[in-house]
Tab-separated table of C-alpha atoms in Angstrom:
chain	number	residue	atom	x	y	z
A	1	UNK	CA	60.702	12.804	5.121
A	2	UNK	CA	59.562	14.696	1.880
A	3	UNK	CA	60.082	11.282	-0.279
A	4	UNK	CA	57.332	8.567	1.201
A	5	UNK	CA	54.120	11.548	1.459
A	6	UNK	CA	56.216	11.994	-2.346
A	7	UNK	CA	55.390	8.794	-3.835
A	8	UNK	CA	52.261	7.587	-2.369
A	9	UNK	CA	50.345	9.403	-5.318
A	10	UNK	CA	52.368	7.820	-7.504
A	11	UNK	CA	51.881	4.491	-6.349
A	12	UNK	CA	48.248	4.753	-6.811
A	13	UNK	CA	48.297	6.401	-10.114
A	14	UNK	CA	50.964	3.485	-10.756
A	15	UNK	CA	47.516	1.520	-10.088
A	16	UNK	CA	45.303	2.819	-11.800
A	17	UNK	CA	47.169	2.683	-15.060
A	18	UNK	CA	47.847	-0.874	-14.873
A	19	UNK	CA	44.399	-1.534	-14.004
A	20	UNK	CA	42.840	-2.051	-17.394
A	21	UNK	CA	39.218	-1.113	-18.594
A	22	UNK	CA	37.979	-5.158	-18.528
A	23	UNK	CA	39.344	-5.363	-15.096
A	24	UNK	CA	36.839	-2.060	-14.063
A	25	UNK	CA	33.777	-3.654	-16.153
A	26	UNK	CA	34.096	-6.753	-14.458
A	27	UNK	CA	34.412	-5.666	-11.457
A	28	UNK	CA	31.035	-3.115	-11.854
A	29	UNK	CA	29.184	-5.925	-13.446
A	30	UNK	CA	29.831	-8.263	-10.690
A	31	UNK	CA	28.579	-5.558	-7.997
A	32	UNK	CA	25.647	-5.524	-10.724
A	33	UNK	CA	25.318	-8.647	-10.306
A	34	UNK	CA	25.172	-9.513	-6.531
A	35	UNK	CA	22.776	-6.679	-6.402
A	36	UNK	CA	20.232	-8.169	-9.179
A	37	UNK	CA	20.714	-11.281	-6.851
A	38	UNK	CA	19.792	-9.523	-3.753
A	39	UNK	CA	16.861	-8.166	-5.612
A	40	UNK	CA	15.532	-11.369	-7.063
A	41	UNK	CA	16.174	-13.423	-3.686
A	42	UNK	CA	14.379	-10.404	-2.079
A	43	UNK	CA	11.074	-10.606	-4.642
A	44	UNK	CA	10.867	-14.682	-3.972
A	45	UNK	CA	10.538	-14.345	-0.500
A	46	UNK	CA	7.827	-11.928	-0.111
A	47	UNK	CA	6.241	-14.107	-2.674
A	48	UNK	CA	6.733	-17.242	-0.735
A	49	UNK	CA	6.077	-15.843	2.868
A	50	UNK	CA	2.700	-14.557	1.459
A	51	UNK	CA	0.856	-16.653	3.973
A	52	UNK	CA	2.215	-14.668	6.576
A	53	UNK	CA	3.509	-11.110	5.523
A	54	UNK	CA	-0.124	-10.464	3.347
A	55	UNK	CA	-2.604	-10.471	6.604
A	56	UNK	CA	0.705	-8.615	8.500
A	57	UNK	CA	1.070	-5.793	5.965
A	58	UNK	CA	-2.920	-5.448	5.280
A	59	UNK	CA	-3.023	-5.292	9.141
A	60	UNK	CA	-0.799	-2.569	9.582
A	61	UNK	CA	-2.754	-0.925	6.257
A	62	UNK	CA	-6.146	-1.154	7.684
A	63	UNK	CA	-4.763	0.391	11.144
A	64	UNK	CA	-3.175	2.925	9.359
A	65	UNK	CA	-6.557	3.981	8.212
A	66	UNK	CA	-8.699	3.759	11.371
A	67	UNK	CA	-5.537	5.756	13.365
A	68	UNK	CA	-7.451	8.708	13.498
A	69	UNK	CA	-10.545	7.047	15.281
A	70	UNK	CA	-8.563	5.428	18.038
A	71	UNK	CA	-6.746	8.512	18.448
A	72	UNK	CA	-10.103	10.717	18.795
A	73	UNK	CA	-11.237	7.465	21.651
A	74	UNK	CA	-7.875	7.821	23.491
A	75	UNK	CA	-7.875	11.531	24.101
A	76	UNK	CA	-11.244	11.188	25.054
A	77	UNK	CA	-10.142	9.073	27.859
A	78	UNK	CA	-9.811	5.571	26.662
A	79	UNK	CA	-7.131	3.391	26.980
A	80	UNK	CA	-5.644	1.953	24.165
A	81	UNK	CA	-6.296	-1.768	24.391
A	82	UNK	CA	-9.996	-0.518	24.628
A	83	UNK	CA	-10.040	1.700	21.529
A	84	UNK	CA	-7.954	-0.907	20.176
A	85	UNK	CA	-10.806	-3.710	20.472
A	86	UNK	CA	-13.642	-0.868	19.211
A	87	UNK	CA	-11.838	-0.181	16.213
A	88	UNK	CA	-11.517	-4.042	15.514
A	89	UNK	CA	-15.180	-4.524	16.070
A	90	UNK	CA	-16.477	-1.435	13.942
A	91	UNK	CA	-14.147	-2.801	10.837
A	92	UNK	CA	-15.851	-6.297	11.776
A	93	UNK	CA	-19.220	-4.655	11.129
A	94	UNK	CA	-18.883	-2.763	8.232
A	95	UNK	CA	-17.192	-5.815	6.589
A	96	UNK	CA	-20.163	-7.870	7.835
A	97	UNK	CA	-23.103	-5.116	6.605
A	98	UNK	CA	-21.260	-5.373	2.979
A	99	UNK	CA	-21.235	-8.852	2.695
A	100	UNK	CA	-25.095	-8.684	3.560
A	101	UNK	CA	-25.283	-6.380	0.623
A	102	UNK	CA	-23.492	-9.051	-1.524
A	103	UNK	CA	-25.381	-12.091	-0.645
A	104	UNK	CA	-28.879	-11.416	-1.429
A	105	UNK	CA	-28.089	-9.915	-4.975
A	106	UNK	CA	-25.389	-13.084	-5.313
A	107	UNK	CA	-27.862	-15.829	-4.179
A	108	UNK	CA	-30.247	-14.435	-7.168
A	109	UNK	CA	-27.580	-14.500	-9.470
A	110	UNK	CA	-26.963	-17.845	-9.214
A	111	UNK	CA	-30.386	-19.194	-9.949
A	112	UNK	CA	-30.570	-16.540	-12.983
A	113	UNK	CA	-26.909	-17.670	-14.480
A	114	UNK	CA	-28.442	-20.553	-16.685
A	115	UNK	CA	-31.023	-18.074	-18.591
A	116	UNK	CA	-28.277	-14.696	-18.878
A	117	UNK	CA	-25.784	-17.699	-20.212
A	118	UNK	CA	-28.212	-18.827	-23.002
A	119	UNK	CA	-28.837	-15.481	-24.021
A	120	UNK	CA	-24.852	-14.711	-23.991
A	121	UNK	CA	-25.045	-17.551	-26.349
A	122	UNK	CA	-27.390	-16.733	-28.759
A	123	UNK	CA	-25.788	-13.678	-29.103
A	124	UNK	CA	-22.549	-15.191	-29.610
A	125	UNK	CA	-24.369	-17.024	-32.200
A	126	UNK	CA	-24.463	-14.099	-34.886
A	127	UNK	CA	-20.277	-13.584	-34.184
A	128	UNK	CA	-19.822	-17.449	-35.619
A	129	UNK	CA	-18.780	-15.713	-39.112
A	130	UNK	CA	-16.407	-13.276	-38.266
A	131	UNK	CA	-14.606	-16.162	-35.338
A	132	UNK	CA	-15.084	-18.146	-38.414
A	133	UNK	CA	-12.593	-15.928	-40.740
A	134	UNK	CA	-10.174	-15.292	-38.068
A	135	UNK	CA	-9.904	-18.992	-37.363
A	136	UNK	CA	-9.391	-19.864	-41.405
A	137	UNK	CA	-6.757	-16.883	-41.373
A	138	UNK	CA	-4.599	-18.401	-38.232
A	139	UNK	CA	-4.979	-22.441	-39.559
A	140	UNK	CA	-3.619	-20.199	-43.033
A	141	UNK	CA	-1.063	-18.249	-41.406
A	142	UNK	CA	-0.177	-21.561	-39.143
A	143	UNK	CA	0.622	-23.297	-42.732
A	144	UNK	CA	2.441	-20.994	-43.952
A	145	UNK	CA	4.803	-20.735	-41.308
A	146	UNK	CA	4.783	-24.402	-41.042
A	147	UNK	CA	3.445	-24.634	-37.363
A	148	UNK	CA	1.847	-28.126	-37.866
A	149	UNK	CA	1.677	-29.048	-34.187
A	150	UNK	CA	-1.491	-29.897	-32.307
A	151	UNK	CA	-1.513	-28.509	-29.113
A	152	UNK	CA	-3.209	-31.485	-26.075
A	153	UNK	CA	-4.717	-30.171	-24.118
A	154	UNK	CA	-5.705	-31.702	-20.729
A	155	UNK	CA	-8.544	-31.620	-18.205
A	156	UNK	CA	-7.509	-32.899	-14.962
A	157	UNK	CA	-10.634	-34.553	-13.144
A	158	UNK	CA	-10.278	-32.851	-9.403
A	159	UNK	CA	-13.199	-32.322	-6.675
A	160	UNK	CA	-14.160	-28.553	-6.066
A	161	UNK	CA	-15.685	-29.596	-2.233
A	162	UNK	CA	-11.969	-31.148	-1.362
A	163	UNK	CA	-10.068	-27.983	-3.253
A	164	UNK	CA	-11.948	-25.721	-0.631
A	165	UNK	CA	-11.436	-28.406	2.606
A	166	UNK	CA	-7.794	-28.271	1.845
A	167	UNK	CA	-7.846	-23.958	1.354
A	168	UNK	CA	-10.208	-23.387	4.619
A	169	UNK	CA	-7.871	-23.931	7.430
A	170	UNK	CA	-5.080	-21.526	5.338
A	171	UNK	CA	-8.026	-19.102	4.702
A	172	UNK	CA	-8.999	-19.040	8.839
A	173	UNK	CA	-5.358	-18.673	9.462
A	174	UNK	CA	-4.892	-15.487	7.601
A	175	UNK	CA	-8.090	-14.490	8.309
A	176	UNK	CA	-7.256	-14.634	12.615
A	177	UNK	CA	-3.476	-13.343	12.131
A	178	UNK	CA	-5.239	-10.572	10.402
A	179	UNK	CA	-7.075	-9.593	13.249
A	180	UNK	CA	-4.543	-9.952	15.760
A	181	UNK	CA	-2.058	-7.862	14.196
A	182	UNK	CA	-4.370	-5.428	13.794
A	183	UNK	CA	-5.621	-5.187	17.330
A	184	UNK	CA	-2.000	-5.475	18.140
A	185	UNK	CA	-0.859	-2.394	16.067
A	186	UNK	CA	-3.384	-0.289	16.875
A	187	UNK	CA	-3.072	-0.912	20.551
A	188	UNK	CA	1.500	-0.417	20.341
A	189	UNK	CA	1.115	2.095	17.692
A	190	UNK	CA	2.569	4.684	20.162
A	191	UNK	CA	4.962	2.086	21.725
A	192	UNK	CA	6.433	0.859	18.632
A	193	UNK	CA	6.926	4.448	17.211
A	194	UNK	CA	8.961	5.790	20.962
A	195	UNK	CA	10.963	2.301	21.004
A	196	UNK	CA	12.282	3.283	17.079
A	197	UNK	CA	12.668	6.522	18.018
A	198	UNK	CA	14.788	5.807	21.212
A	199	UNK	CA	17.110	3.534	18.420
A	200	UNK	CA	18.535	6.508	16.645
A	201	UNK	CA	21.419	7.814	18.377
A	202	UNK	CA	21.423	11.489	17.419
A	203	UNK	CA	18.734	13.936	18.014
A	204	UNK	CA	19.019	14.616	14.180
A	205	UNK	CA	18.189	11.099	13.002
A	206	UNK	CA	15.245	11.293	15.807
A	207	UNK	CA	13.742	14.115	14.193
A	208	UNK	CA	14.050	12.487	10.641
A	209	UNK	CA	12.545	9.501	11.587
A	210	UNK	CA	9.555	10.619	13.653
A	211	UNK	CA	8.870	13.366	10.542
A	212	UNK	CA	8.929	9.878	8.308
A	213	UNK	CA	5.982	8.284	10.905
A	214	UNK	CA	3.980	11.251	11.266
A	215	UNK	CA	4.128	11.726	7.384
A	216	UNK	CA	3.242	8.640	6.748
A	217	UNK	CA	0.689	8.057	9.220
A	218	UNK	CA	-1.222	10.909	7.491
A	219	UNK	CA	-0.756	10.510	4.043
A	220	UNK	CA	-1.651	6.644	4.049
A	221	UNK	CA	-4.720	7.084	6.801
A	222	UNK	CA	-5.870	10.795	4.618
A	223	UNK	CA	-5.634	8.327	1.255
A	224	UNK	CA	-7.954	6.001	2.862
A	225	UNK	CA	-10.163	8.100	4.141
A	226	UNK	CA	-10.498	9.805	1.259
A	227	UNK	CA	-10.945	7.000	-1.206
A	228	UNK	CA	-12.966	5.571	1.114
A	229	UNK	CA	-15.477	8.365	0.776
A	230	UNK	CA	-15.090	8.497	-3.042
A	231	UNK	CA	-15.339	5.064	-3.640
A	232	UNK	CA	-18.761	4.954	-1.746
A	233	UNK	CA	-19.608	7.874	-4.099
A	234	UNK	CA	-19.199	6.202	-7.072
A	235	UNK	CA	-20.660	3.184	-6.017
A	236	UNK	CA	-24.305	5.367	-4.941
A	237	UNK	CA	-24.014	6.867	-8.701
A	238	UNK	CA	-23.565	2.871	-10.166
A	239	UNK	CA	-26.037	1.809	-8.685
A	240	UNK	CA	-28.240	4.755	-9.517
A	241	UNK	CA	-26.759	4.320	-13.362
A	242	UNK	CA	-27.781	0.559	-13.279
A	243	UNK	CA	-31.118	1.332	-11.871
A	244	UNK	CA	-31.803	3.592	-14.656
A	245	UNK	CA	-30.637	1.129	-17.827
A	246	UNK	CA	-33.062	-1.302	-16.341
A	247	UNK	CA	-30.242	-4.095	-14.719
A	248	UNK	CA	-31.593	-5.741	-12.014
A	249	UNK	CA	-30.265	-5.853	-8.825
A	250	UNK	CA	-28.346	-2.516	-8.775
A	251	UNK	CA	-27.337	-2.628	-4.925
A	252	UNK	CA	-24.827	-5.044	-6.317
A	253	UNK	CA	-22.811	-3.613	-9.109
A	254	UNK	CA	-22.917	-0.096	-7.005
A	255	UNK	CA	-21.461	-2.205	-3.713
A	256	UNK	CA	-19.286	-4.211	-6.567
A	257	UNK	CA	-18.472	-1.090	-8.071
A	258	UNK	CA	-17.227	0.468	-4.569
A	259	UNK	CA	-15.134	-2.500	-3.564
A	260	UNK	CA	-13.384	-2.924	-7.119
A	261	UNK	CA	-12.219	0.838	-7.126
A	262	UNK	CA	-9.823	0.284	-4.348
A	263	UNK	CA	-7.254	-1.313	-6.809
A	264	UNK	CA	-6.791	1.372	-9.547
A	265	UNK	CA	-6.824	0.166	-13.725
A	266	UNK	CA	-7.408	-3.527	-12.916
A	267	UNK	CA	-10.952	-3.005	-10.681
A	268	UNK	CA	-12.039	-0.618	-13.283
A	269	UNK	CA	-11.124	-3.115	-16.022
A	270	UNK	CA	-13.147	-5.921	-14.619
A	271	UNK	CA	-16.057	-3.898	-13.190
A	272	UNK	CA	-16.789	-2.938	-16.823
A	273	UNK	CA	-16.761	-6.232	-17.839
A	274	UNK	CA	-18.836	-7.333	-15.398
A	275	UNK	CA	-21.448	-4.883	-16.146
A	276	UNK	CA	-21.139	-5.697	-20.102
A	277	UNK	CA	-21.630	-9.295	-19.722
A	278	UNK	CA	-24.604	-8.470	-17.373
A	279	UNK	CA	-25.741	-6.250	-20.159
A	280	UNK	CA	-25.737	-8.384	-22.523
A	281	UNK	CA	-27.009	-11.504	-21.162
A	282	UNK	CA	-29.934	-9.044	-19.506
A	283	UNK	CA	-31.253	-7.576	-22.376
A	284	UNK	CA	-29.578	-10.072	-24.799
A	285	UNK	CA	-28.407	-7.038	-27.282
A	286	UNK	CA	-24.821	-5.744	-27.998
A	287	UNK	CA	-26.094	-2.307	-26.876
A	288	UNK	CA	-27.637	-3.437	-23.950
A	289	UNK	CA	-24.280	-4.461	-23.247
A	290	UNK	CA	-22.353	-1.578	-24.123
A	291	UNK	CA	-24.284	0.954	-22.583
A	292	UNK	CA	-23.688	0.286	-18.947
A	293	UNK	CA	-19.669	-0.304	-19.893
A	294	UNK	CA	-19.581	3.040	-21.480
A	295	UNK	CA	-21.391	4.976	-18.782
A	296	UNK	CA	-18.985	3.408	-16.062
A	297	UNK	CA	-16.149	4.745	-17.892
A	298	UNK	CA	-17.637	7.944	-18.217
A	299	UNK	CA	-18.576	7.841	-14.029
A	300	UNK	CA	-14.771	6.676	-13.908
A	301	UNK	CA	-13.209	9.204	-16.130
A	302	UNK	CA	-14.570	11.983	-13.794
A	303	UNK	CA	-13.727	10.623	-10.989
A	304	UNK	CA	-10.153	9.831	-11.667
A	305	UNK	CA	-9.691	13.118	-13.140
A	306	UNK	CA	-11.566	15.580	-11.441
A	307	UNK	CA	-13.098	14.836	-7.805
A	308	UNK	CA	-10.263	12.305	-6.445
A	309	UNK	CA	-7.351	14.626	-7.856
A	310	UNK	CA	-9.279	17.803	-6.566
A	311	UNK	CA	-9.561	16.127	-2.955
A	312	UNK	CA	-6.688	14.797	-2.257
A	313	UNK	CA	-4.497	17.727	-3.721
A	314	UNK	CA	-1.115	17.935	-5.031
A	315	UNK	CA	0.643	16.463	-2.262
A	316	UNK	CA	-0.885	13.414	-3.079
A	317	UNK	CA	-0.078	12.876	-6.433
A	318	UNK	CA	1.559	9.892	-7.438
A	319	UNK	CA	2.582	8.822	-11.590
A	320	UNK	CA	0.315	6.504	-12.868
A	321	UNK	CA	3.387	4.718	-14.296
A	322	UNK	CA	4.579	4.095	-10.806
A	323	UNK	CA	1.047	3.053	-9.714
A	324	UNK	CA	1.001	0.514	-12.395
A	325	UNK	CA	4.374	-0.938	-11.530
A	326	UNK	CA	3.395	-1.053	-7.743
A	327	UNK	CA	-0.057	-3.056	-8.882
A	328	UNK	CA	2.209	-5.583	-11.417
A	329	UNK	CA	4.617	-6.163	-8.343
A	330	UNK	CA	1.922	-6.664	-5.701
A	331	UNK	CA	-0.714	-8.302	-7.359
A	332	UNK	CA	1.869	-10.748	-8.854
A	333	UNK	CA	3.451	-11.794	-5.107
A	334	UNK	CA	0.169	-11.241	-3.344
A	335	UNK	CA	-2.677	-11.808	-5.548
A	336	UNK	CA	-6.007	-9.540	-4.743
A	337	UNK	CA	-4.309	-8.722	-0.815
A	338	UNK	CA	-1.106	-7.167	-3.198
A	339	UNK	CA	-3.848	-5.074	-5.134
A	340	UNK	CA	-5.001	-2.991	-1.909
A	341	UNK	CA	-2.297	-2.353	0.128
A	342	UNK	CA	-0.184	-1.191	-3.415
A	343	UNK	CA	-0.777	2.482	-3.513
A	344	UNK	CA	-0.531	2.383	0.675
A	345	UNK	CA	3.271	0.827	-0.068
A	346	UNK	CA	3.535	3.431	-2.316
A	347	UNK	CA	2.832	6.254	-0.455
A	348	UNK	CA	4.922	5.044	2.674
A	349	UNK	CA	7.902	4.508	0.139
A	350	UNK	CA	7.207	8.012	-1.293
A	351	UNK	CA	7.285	9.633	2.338
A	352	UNK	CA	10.677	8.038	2.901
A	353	UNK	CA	12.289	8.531	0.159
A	354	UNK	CA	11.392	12.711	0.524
A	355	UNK	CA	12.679	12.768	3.265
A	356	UNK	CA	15.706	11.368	3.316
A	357	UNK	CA	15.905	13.323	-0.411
A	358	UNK	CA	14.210	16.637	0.497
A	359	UNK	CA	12.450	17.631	-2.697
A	360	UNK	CA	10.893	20.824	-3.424
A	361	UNK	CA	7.609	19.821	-2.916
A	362	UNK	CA	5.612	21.218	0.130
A	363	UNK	CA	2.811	20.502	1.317
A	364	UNK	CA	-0.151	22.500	3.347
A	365	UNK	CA	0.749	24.979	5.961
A	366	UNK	CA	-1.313	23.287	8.277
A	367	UNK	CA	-0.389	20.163	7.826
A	368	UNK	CA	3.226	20.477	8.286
A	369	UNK	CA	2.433	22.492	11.635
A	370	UNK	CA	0.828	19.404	12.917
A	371	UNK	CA	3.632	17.283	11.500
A	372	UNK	CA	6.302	19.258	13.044
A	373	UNK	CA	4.377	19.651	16.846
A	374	UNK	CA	3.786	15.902	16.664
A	375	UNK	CA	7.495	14.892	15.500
A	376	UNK	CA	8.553	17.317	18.317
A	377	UNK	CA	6.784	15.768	21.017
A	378	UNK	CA	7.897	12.496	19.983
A	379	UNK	CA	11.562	13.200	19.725
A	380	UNK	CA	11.276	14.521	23.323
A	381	UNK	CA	10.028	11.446	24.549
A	382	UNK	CA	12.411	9.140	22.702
A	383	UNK	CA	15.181	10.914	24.447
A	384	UNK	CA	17.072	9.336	26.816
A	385	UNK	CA	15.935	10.375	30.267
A	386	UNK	CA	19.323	11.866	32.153
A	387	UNK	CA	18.753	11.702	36.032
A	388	UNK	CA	19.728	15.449	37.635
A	389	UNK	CA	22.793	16.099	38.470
A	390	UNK	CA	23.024	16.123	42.415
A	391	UNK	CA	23.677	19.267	44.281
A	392	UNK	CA	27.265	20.774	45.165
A	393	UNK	CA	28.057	20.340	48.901
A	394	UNK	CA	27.721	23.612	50.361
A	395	UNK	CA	30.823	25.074	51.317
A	396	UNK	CA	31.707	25.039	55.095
A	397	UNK	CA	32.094	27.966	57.120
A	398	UNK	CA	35.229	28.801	58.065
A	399	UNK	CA	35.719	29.558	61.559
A	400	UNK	CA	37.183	32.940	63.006
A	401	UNK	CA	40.928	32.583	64.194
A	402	UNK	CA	41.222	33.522	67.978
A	403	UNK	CA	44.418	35.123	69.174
A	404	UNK	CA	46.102	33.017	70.804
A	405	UNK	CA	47.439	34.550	74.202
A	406	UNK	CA	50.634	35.734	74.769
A	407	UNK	CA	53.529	34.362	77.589
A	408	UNK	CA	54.311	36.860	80.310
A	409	UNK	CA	57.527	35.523	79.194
């Protein structure tokens, strides 16, 4: 009996010796491998179902944010296909009162792009030396290192009117799954969340999981909110800035200004170009160019670094490395749609990833109160509902033995 438990160690150690070390490096890089497939194959189809999944995920983005105001109309009565349909209308109009602020400004930019690109011009004009020298010192270093080659280059005749026939039905179609998921998530928020919940089969995994939505729903709809508000303030002070170097039409680099600092580094990038070719082709000076780029980065700096950090707190700090990486990935599958909803992805993959890893981190009292009362009340109702058990039979009464009489025998 001793000899068979007796050798099974040594058959395995037997093995492991006569595995060899190639044999284990193969065998990790071809795990390696079918997971850098999975990864890749994973990356192309975002990237390919971007017709569909773009409008979905900013959907579910956009309700994420306006989840508090549907939740202040439903416990104020409402039903939820109602405050559903309000919340759709009131995103409706603000996105229709900012593209009023956009057209005006835009319609009298496009008479006045003629004179600002002369003056860009003439300006250019005066940097026809130094271009001059750089272009003698790449045809020199080009000889030097023998690069000879002429490079074609090609302008394809093609019709701008028939490029934006063939774009508008795809544009309409996002545009109306857009609103219907939205209206659709807001109005099966609560749904979707108690179906998931009723999924996990332990009362462990329920609690994990409706920590994960609650923490979630807060973080990404308090992030909105938040940048909402700050991005509204630093669009007033733009347009105040602008209004003050003497660029006209201020409304729209302040609204321009607002929109652009939803998508962190890259908005700020182009805004500041914006504002120094408008400089520049304004007032038709370098300096008149650089001033308005130099006091958006200063209206940026403190922003980024003082009021934003100072609002949203700790808990809501995220590394800029990590931002950036989000914004390469999104942007590159998505386009402009990947630029908004990165930091959102972010912050949803951050609130998974704590808590399945618990970190140290913790955030406000209060807010993990209201986590914890809302994760319990959800986990009660994902429970399975067990009928009551049905009441004993009550015993019977046992009846009194009579004597039974006895023979005269």
């Amino acid at each position: 009996m001793r000899k068979p438990a007796a050798s099974r160690p040594r058959q395995g150690l037997i093995k492991d010796i006569q595995r060899t070390n190639f044999e284990r490096v193969l065998g990790n890089a071809a795990q390696f491998a079918i997971v850098t497939m999975g990864v890749i194959i994973a990356f192309v189809a975002v990237r390919e179902a971007q017709v569909v999944l773009a409008p979905l995920f900013l959907a579910i983005t956009v309700g994420l944010m306006f989840g508090p105001v549907a939740d202040m109309l439903e416990q104020r009565g409402v039903p939820e296909a109602l405050s559903a349909g309000v919340v759709v209308l009131l995103f409706l109009v603000i996105i229709i009162v900012g593209g009023s602020l956009f057209y005006g400004p835009l319609s009298e930019w496009a008479e006045r792009i003629p004179v600002v690109w002369d003056r860009i011009q003439s300006e250019l004009a005066n940097w026809q030396e130094p271009i001059a020298a750089i272009g003698a010192l790449q045809e020199q270093v080009k000889g030097v290192l023998g690069g000879g080659a002429t490079m074609e280059v090609r302008v394809e005749d093609g019709s701008t009117v028939t490029g934006i026939a063939m774009l508008a039905p795809a544009i309409l179609a996002q545009i109306g799954v857009f609103l219907v998921s939205l209206y659709f998530f807001l109005a099966t928020r609560d749904s979707i969340r108690i179906a998931t919940l009723s999924l996990c089969v332990s009362r462990r995994m329920r609690w994990r999981t409706a920590h994960v939505f609650r923490d979630v729903e807060q973080k990404v709809s308090r992030y909105l909110l938040t940048i909402s508000t700050v991005n509204l303030g630093v669009g007033a002070v733009v347009t105040l800035m602008t209004w003050a170097v003497g660029l006209p039409s201020p409304l729209l680099w302040g609204a321009m200004a607002a929109v652009l600092n939803y998508i962190p580094f890259i908005g700020q990038a182009f805004m500041a170009l914006v504002l120094f070719l408008v400089g520049l082709g304004t007032t038709g000076e370098l300096v008149g160019g650089l001033l308005p780029m130099a006091l958006y980065f200063g209206i940026n700096f403190i922003e980024g670094n003082f009021v934003t950090p100072n609002l949203l707190g700790r808990t809501m700090t995220i590394n800029p490395f990590m931002i950036f990486l989000s914004l390469t990935f999104w942007i590159w599958a998505w386009g402009p749609v990947g630029g908004l909803i990165a930091v959102p992805s972010l912050l949803v993959l951050y609130s998974i990833v704590t808590h399945i890893l618990p970190t140290r981190t913790v955030a406000p009292r209060k807010l993990r109160r209201l986590v914890a009362q809302q994760a319990m009340r959800d986990t009660e109702e994902a429970e399975p509902k067990v009928a009551p058990p049905e009441p004993a039979p009550e015993p019977k009464a046992k009846r009194p033995r009579v004597a039974k009489p006895v023979s005269a025998a």
